[in-house]
Amino acid sequence: MKQIAESLLPLLGRSDAVLKEKMMLESGTVKVYADSVHTCGKAVVYMCRDDEKKYLFVVAAGDKDIPAGFEGEKIVLADKSVALKGGLSEANAAALRNYFPWTAPKSLRNERTTVGCGDRLGLATTGHLRAAKKFQVSPVLAQQSIRELTMTKRTFRKVVDDACFLVFAEDYRNGYGADGDHLKTLADIDTALAAGMPMITLDLSDVMNAAAGDWDAAKIDAAFAELPAELKKTVLADYADKEFVLKENVTVALDALTAKRCAVMYTAALDFAFVVYEHLKAARGDEFDLEISIDETSSPTLPSHHLFIVRELRRRGVEFSSLAPRFIGEFQKAIDYIGDLAEFDRQFIVHAQIAQNYGNYKISVHSGSDKFAVYPTVGRETRHYLHLKTAGTSWLEAVTVIAYKDPQLYRDMHRCALDNVADMLKLYHITADFNKIPALDTLKDEELPALMTMPEARQLLHINYGPILTGALRERFFKAMHLFEADYDKRIEAHFDKHLTLLGVPEAN
């Protein structure tokens, strides 16, 4: 590492292009991430790795030329020059964002197509970016829910910092997002905002009255009668027995019972959405992306309910970037769409038209990874005003790498998943029959990767990321992933190329 740092000394003050061309990029087991080499004042900052971990280096002619904020072990170089050898720490991430503002997440509210990348490991950003660079898409690189943070031993700050370092390493300057995913309380929202996350996915499942979707007319009438008089008047005047023409041959009708049902189901949730919107506006001005999530329910979001929700959000003055309905069919984790594709297409066309008629917000597709069968419809009908939310698929690409490269570790991970699956099924809705998965002792090492093309095995490993990443296998797993970093980057890039191609996202100019 010292040899590489000293190779920079004759080049201090030169352009980034010259530095990348002329400096030593490899020495023994140490390799520099070439695109990370950047001038910072009179110093040079870059990232490198050895067989054990990644580092951030700062090289300068003397102590006074080291930019403030960076931390690390001081190394004395030739001619009294110095280097800081630092880890990927919170302080060094903050320094990068200070000197290289493009490494900080930003609001993507004005971007047409966004993809939530859901990196549970803090390792997938390189592959995500290499795919994103090929398409007219803006990546939301740092995306985690409270459940994911708990199951991976991470924080919102750590999630943002991990993305920041790899954005720097890839020299990606097109802007990326960070999403506090499926948040339900102002306290959790504030934690995400404090970590620099400009996007908040507001999960309204705890404040909406989903049970009222199944109530009979008498019960709906009784609950509706308890609502404020002015609200009842508005609902009956604006929705009862009304038909809304979205475009030729595409209409949405609400009878009086449906209008009342929507008011009973959603009024409290919509009022809370207004509170959250005002909170975000006070905290960040216009530099935030609010996503409204109504997908965490047991029954699909009817187009009439979608229309009611959107119109009522607009009436309250809530500005939102995207909205996630619960679509017909099954959007289960890690596998393709389950359901009637023709019926999905018919309903999705209406959902897309509602969005285009009421502000052209992005339709958000949750649990969207690997839903290849519906991608052509989703891309076409939204005209790519779209947010696709993924998470588990990047984790499964890591599992696939392990299956190829370290069969014994994969076997131990698979056994861990089997040992914990009963507990994980309490958290995730899937319908896989795990008895279809072959017994591990019947499989040769070279047969293990094929399990990651089998829906049942994919779902087994998907929902058990928590026990694997927080238990006895954690250290072995991350050591292996560091060793096989290049393989992982290639798999992630190819996998997201497939996602974006099937969605029909235009290629980058």
Short mmCIF file of N, CA and C in Angstrom, two decimals, residues 291-382:
data_model
loop_
_atom_site.label_atom_id
_atom_site.label_comp_id
_atom_site.label_asym_id
_atom_site.label_seq_id
_atom_site.Cartn_x
_atom_site.Cartn_y
_atom_site.Cartn_z
N GLU A 291 -43.16 8.49 -0.88
CA GLU A 291 -43.91 7.41 -1.51
C GLU A 291 -45.02 6.96 -0.57
N ILE A 292 -46.21 6.83 -1.10
CA ILE A 292 -47.36 6.36 -0.34
C ILE A 292 -47.52 4.87 -0.61
N SER A 293 -47.43 4.07 0.45
CA SER A 293 -47.52 2.62 0.30
C SER A 293 -48.83 2.11 0.89
N ILE A 294 -49.65 1.51 0.04
CA ILE A 294 -50.89 0.87 0.49
C ILE A 294 -50.90 -0.61 0.07
N ASP A 295 -49.70 -1.17 -0.13
CA ASP A 295 -49.60 -2.52 -0.66
C ASP A 295 -49.55 -3.60 0.42
N GLU A 296 -49.34 -3.20 1.69
CA GLU A 296 -49.19 -4.19 2.75
C GLU A 296 -50.56 -4.60 3.31
N THR A 297 -51.40 -5.10 2.43
CA THR A 297 -52.73 -5.57 2.82
C THR A 297 -52.96 -6.95 2.22
N SER A 298 -53.99 -7.62 2.68
CA SER A 298 -54.26 -8.98 2.22
C SER A 298 -55.03 -9.02 0.92
N SER A 299 -55.67 -7.92 0.54
CA SER A 299 -56.47 -7.91 -0.68
C SER A 299 -55.98 -6.81 -1.61
N PRO A 300 -56.16 -7.01 -2.93
CA PRO A 300 -55.67 -6.02 -3.90
C PRO A 300 -56.34 -4.67 -3.76
N THR A 301 -55.62 -3.63 -4.18
CA THR A 301 -56.17 -2.28 -4.21
C THR A 301 -57.05 -2.14 -5.45
N LEU A 302 -58.34 -1.98 -5.26
CA LEU A 302 -59.23 -1.79 -6.40
C LEU A 302 -58.95 -0.45 -7.05
N PRO A 303 -59.09 -0.36 -8.39
CA PRO A 303 -58.90 0.93 -9.04
C PRO A 303 -59.74 2.05 -8.44
N SER A 304 -60.97 1.73 -8.01
CA SER A 304 -61.82 2.77 -7.41
C SER A 304 -61.21 3.28 -6.11
N HIS A 305 -60.59 2.42 -5.34
CA HIS A 305 -59.94 2.83 -4.10
C HIS A 305 -58.68 3.64 -4.39
N HIS A 306 -57.93 3.22 -5.39
CA HIS A 306 -56.73 3.97 -5.80
C HIS A 306 -57.12 5.40 -6.17
N LEU A 307 -58.18 5.53 -6.98
CA LEU A 307 -58.61 6.86 -7.41
C LEU A 307 -59.04 7.71 -6.22
N PHE A 308 -59.79 7.13 -5.31
CA PHE A 308 -60.22 7.86 -4.12
C PHE A 308 -59.02 8.35 -3.32
N ILE A 309 -58.07 7.46 -3.07
CA ILE A 309 -56.89 7.82 -2.28
C ILE A 309 -56.13 8.97 -2.91
N VAL A 310 -55.90 8.89 -4.20
CA VAL A 310 -55.12 9.92 -4.88
C VAL A 310 -55.84 11.27 -4.87
N ARG A 311 -57.11 11.25 -5.19
CA ARG A 311 -57.87 12.50 -5.20
C ARG A 311 -57.90 13.13 -3.80
N GLU A 312 -58.04 12.29 -2.77
CA GLU A 312 -58.08 12.83 -1.41
C GLU A 312 -56.72 13.32 -0.94
N LEU A 313 -55.66 12.68 -1.38
CA LEU A 313 -54.32 13.21 -1.09
C LEU A 313 -54.14 14.57 -1.75
N ARG A 314 -54.57 14.69 -2.98
CA ARG A 314 -54.46 15.96 -3.70
C ARG A 314 -55.31 17.04 -3.01
N ARG A 315 -56.52 16.65 -2.57
CA ARG A 315 -57.39 17.62 -1.90
C ARG A 315 -56.76 18.14 -0.61
N ARG A 316 -56.00 17.29 0.05
CA ARG A 316 -55.30 17.71 1.27
C ARG A 316 -54.00 18.47 0.99
N GLY A 317 -53.63 18.53 -0.27
CA GLY A 317 -52.40 19.24 -0.63
C GLY A 317 -51.14 18.44 -0.43
N VAL A 318 -51.26 17.10 -0.37
CA VAL A 318 -50.08 16.24 -0.18
C VAL A 318 -49.40 16.01 -1.52
N GLU A 319 -48.15 16.41 -1.62
CA GLU A 319 -47.35 16.14 -2.83
C GLU A 319 -46.57 14.85 -2.61
N PHE A 320 -46.71 13.93 -3.54
CA PHE A 320 -46.01 12.66 -3.41
C PHE A 320 -45.40 12.29 -4.76
N SER A 321 -44.32 11.56 -4.70
CA SER A 321 -43.59 11.19 -5.91
C SER A 321 -44.08 9.87 -6.50
N SER A 322 -44.52 8.97 -5.64
CA SER A 322 -44.91 7.64 -6.11
C SER A 322 -45.93 7.04 -5.16
N LEU A 323 -46.65 6.06 -5.68
CA LEU A 323 -47.68 5.38 -4.88
C LEU A 323 -47.64 3.91 -5.22
N ALA A 324 -47.69 3.07 -4.18
CA ALA A 324 -47.60 1.62 -4.35
C ALA A 324 -48.93 0.96 -4.01
N PRO A 325 -49.73 0.60 -5.02
CA PRO A 325 -50.94 -0.18 -4.73
C PRO A 325 -50.58 -1.63 -4.45
N ARG A 326 -51.54 -2.37 -3.94
CA ARG A 326 -51.42 -3.82 -3.84
C ARG A 326 -52.09 -4.38 -5.09
N PHE A 327 -51.29 -4.95 -6.01
CA PHE A 327 -51.81 -5.41 -7.28
C PHE A 327 -52.45 -6.79 -7.15
N ILE A 328 -53.30 -7.10 -8.11
CA ILE A 328 -53.92 -8.42 -8.16
C ILE A 328 -52.83 -9.47 -8.40
N GLY A 329 -53.06 -10.67 -7.88
CA GLY A 329 -52.08 -11.74 -8.03
C GLY A 329 -51.10 -11.76 -6.88
N GLU A 330 -50.06 -12.56 -7.00
CA GLU A 330 -49.08 -12.74 -5.93
C GLU A 330 -47.74 -12.16 -6.34
N PHE A 331 -47.26 -11.20 -5.55
CA PHE A 331 -45.92 -10.64 -5.71
C PHE A 331 -45.05 -11.19 -4.57
N GLN A 332 -44.83 -12.49 -4.61
CA GLN A 332 -44.06 -13.12 -3.55
C GLN A 332 -42.56 -12.87 -3.74
N LYS A 333 -41.82 -13.03 -2.67
CA LYS A 333 -40.40 -12.73 -2.67
C LYS A 333 -39.63 -13.70 -3.56
N ALA A 334 -38.71 -13.14 -4.37
CA ALA A 334 -37.65 -13.90 -5.04
C ALA A 334 -38.08 -14.68 -6.27
N ILE A 335 -39.37 -14.66 -6.62
CA ILE A 335 -39.83 -15.45 -7.76
C ILE A 335 -40.70 -14.58 -8.66
N ASP A 336 -41.05 -15.14 -9.80
CA ASP A 336 -41.85 -14.42 -10.79
C ASP A 336 -43.30 -14.27 -10.33
N TYR A 337 -44.04 -13.46 -11.06
CA TYR A 337 -45.45 -13.19 -10.75
C TYR A 337 -46.27 -14.47 -10.76
N ILE A 338 -47.18 -14.60 -9.81
CA ILE A 338 -48.12 -15.71 -9.76
C ILE A 338 -49.52 -15.14 -9.95
N GLY A 339 -50.22 -15.57 -10.98
CA GLY A 339 -51.58 -15.08 -11.18
C GLY A 339 -51.97 -15.02 -12.64
N ASP A 340 -53.15 -14.49 -12.88
CA ASP A 340 -53.73 -14.36 -14.22
C ASP A 340 -53.12 -13.13 -14.89
N LEU A 341 -52.24 -13.34 -15.86
CA LEU A 341 -51.55 -12.21 -16.49
C LEU A 341 -52.51 -11.32 -17.26
N ALA A 342 -53.51 -11.90 -17.90
CA ALA A 342 -54.47 -11.09 -18.65
C ALA A 342 -55.24 -10.16 -17.72
N GLU A 343 -55.65 -10.68 -16.56
CA GLU A 343 -56.38 -9.84 -15.60
C GLU A 343 -55.45 -8.79 -14.98
N PHE A 344 -54.21 -9.19 -14.72
CA PHE A 344 -53.24 -8.19 -14.24
C PHE A 344 -53.12 -7.05 -15.24
N ASP A 345 -52.98 -7.38 -16.50
CA ASP A 345 -52.85 -6.34 -17.53
C ASP A 345 -54.07 -5.42 -17.54
N ARG A 346 -55.26 -6.00 -17.47
CA ARG A 346 -56.48 -5.19 -17.51
C ARG A 346 -56.53 -4.22 -16.34
N GLN A 347 -56.20 -4.69 -15.15
CA GLN A 347 -56.27 -3.81 -13.98
C GLN A 347 -55.11 -2.82 -13.95
N PHE A 348 -53.93 -3.27 -14.39
CA PHE A 348 -52.79 -2.38 -14.31
C PHE A 348 -52.95 -1.18 -15.25
N ILE A 349 -53.57 -1.40 -16.39
CA ILE A 349 -53.83 -0.29 -17.32
C ILE A 349 -54.62 0.80 -16.62
N VAL A 350 -55.60 0.42 -15.81
CA VAL A 350 -56.41 1.41 -15.10
C VAL A 350 -55.58 2.11 -14.02
N HIS A 351 -54.79 1.35 -13.28
CA HIS A 351 -53.92 1.97 -12.27
C HIS A 351 -52.99 2.99 -12.92
N ALA A 352 -52.41 2.63 -14.04
CA ALA A 352 -51.49 3.54 -14.72
C ALA A 352 -52.21 4.79 -15.21
N GLN A 353 -53.43 4.62 -15.69
CA GLN A 353 -54.19 5.79 -16.16
C GLN A 353 -54.58 6.72 -15.02
N ILE A 354 -54.87 6.16 -13.85
CA ILE A 354 -55.16 7.01 -12.69
C ILE A 354 -53.96 7.89 -12.39
N ALA A 355 -52.77 7.29 -12.39
CA ALA A 355 -51.55 8.06 -12.12
C ALA A 355 -51.34 9.15 -13.16
N GLN A 356 -51.60 8.84 -14.41
CA GLN A 356 -51.38 9.82 -15.48
C GLN A 356 -52.41 10.94 -15.47
N ASN A 357 -53.59 10.68 -14.91
CA ASN A 357 -54.64 11.70 -14.86
C ASN A 357 -54.57 12.58 -13.62
N TYR A 358 -53.87 12.11 -12.59
CA TYR A 358 -53.87 12.85 -11.33
C TYR A 358 -52.44 13.17 -10.86
N GLY A 359 -51.68 13.78 -11.77
CA GLY A 359 -50.39 14.32 -11.39
C GLY A 359 -49.19 13.60 -11.96
N ASN A 360 -49.42 12.51 -12.69
CA ASN A 360 -48.32 11.79 -13.34
C ASN A 360 -47.25 11.35 -12.35
N TYR A 361 -47.69 10.91 -11.18
CA TYR A 361 -46.75 10.35 -10.22
C TYR A 361 -46.32 8.96 -10.70
N LYS A 362 -45.30 8.44 -10.06
CA LYS A 362 -44.78 7.13 -10.44
C LYS A 362 -45.59 6.03 -9.75
N ILE A 363 -45.99 5.03 -10.53
CA ILE A 363 -46.52 3.81 -9.95
C ILE A 363 -45.34 3.04 -9.38
N SER A 364 -45.46 2.62 -8.12
CA SER A 364 -44.38 1.88 -7.48
C SER A 364 -44.77 0.41 -7.36
N VAL A 365 -43.86 -0.45 -7.77
CA VAL A 365 -44.10 -1.89 -7.74
C VAL A 365 -43.21 -2.48 -6.65
N HIS A 366 -43.83 -2.86 -5.53
CA HIS A 366 -43.09 -3.44 -4.41
C HIS A 366 -42.93 -4.94 -4.58
N SER A 367 -41.92 -5.49 -3.91
CA SER A 367 -41.51 -6.88 -4.16
C SER A 367 -41.37 -7.09 -5.67
N GLY A 368 -40.77 -6.09 -6.31
CA GLY A 368 -40.77 -6.04 -7.77
C GLY A 368 -39.67 -6.83 -8.44
N SER A 369 -38.68 -7.29 -7.67
CA SER A 369 -37.59 -8.01 -8.32
C SER A 369 -38.06 -9.35 -8.87
N ASP A 370 -37.53 -9.71 -10.02
CA ASP A 370 -37.76 -11.01 -10.65
C ASP A 370 -39.20 -11.21 -11.14
N LYS A 371 -39.99 -10.15 -11.22
CA LYS A 371 -41.37 -10.29 -11.73
C LYS A 371 -41.36 -10.08 -13.24
N PHE A 372 -40.57 -10.93 -13.92
CA PHE A 372 -40.28 -10.72 -15.33
C PHE A 372 -41.52 -10.79 -16.21
N ALA A 373 -42.50 -11.59 -15.83
CA ALA A 373 -43.68 -11.78 -16.67
C ALA A 373 -44.49 -10.50 -16.82
N VAL A 374 -44.50 -9.64 -15.80
CA VAL A 374 -45.32 -8.43 -15.85
C VAL A 374 -44.53 -7.19 -16.29
N TYR A 375 -43.22 -7.31 -16.39
CA TYR A 375 -42.42 -6.12 -16.70
C TYR A 375 -42.80 -5.43 -18.01
N PRO A 376 -43.04 -6.14 -19.10
CA PRO A 376 -43.40 -5.43 -20.33
C PRO A 376 -44.65 -4.56 -20.16
N THR A 377 -45.67 -5.10 -19.48
CA THR A 377 -46.88 -4.32 -19.24
C THR A 377 -46.60 -3.13 -18.33
N VAL A 378 -45.86 -3.36 -17.25
CA VAL A 378 -45.57 -2.30 -16.30
C VAL A 378 -44.82 -1.16 -16.97
N GLY A 379 -43.79 -1.49 -17.74
CA GLY A 379 -43.02 -0.44 -18.41
C GLY A 379 -43.83 0.30 -19.44
N ARG A 380 -44.57 -0.43 -20.26
CA ARG A 380 -45.34 0.18 -21.34
C ARG A 380 -46.45 1.07 -20.81
N GLU A 381 -47.24 0.57 -19.87
CA GLU A 381 -48.43 1.30 -19.44
C GLU A 381 -48.11 2.50 -18.55
N THR A 382 -47.00 2.45 -17.84
CA THR A 382 -46.61 3.61 -17.03
C THR A 382 -45.85 4.64 -17.86
#
